[in-house]
Amino acid sequence: MKALHIGYSCWGFLGDGVINTPDGSRSYRRPVLDELQAAGHRVTLLQRNRDLHEAGVDLRDQFAFSEKFPDDLGVLMLEWRWPLPGRNTTACDAPGHTCDLHRQTELLGAYTFRGLPTVIWDLDRQLPADAPIRQRPNVRVCEFATRPNPGAATVLCPVPDAQLDAMDPYALARLPRPLSLVYVGNQYDRDDHFATFFAPAAAYLEHEVAGKWTRTEPWPHVNFTGRCAFPEVEQFHRGALATVLLAPERYRTAGHITQRIFEAVLAGCIPLMPADVVDGERFVPAGLVVADAADVVARVEMLQRIHGTEAHGDLLWRCRRRLDQMRLSRQVAVLQQVIGDPLGMPAR
């Protein structure tokens, strides 16, 4: 496809950022933008430069940033933002206000509603299936889901090729892993999954839960360690045998698989997939789908028996092979099809 000037809107960081935001997209956002630029496209980031203003990291020699309205864009790409009462729905000068939604509204008005090809990446499944914007002829929606909403394209959560290719499963299997079970991520809408799969198993296993969990009273026996910085995500996974891929209902009913699976696997932490995640068996080897907490305990006890052995490395290798379908180069190729032909349905 021809090279384009892509206006990219995201409310997050390209680097390690700050500790008080989850922004899980950091696992793949920078690699996606690097890949697009390597393909000849020019990318301008259109939201506030949070790396510079909040984290003190200056990336302006690598990426263009603009809070204005460049007049030569070929396509607008949006990591979809939605109303968060008390945060982005308040006045711009209100305490705690974030201007992501206001800026997105401005960008839609300046570009999308005037006919510019627009790609919405609905990373959190927050764009309603009946949202009128989906019906606009110049708009395409991309989702991680294996079973996306009608008219949307599947672009799986991209795993950087270099990280996949560099993984040594047998070396990772030999690492000491003082924790049996870990979960790294925030609470958002995961209470039912947590209560079914993780909390009962935690009563029997050495474990930790890292992330923003504000309602923990039902599980006094669980070791919640609080927020962690982005670079610590890998450290938590490297110290644990297994994790459970907890998901909100809106994710699991559509086969929406996030970066948590490859963050775990690339650190040698075995991912256990809850059985109610649609198409979940596509992403983990046979035997790693769990029906309940008893299954979680049984799988972890199996891992304890084989820890450090060739069988452990073999299992990690099979987990890594399942990630090939999420390979960054493959997903960016699909994304470029959507960008280059926003009215055509790309191959999946």
Short mmCIF file of C-alpha atoms in Angstrom, two decimals, residues 27 42 44 51 91 122-123 134 139 147 152 160 164 176 180 193 199 204 206 224 231 239 246 273 346-347:
data_model
loop_
_atom_site.label_atom_id
_atom_site.label_comp_id
_atom_site.label_asym_id
_atom_site.label_seq_id
_atom_site.Cartn_x
_atom_site.Cartn_y
_atom_site.Cartn_z
CA SER A 27 3.20 -3.81 25.74
CA ARG A 42 4.54 8.79 8.85
CA THR A 44 1.87 11.83 14.25
CA ASP A 51 5.83 10.62 28.00
CA ALA A 91 -14.47 20.59 32.89
CA ASP A 122 -11.57 -0.72 20.30
CA LEU A 123 -8.97 -2.12 22.68
CA ARG A 134 -19.82 2.16 13.13
CA VAL A 139 -15.02 4.21 9.47
CA ARG A 147 -15.67 -13.09 17.26
CA ALA A 152 -15.47 -5.13 12.65
CA PRO A 160 6.59 -8.18 19.00
CA LEU A 164 8.94 -14.16 20.29
CA PRO A 176 13.67 -20.16 40.28
CA SER A 180 3.15 -20.71 42.39
CA HIS A 193 -13.69 -14.53 37.37
CA ALA A 199 -9.25 -16.63 45.07
CA TYR A 204 -3.63 -23.40 48.79
CA GLU A 206 1.93 -19.22 47.30
CA PHE A 224 -2.70 -8.02 47.15
CA PRO A 231 8.75 -2.64 34.05
CA GLY A 239 8.95 -15.21 39.60
CA LEU A 246 -8.89 -13.38 34.19
CA MET A 273 -7.22 -20.21 30.40
CA PRO A 346 -9.31 -7.81 5.43
CA ALA A 347 -8.36 -11.46 5.57
#
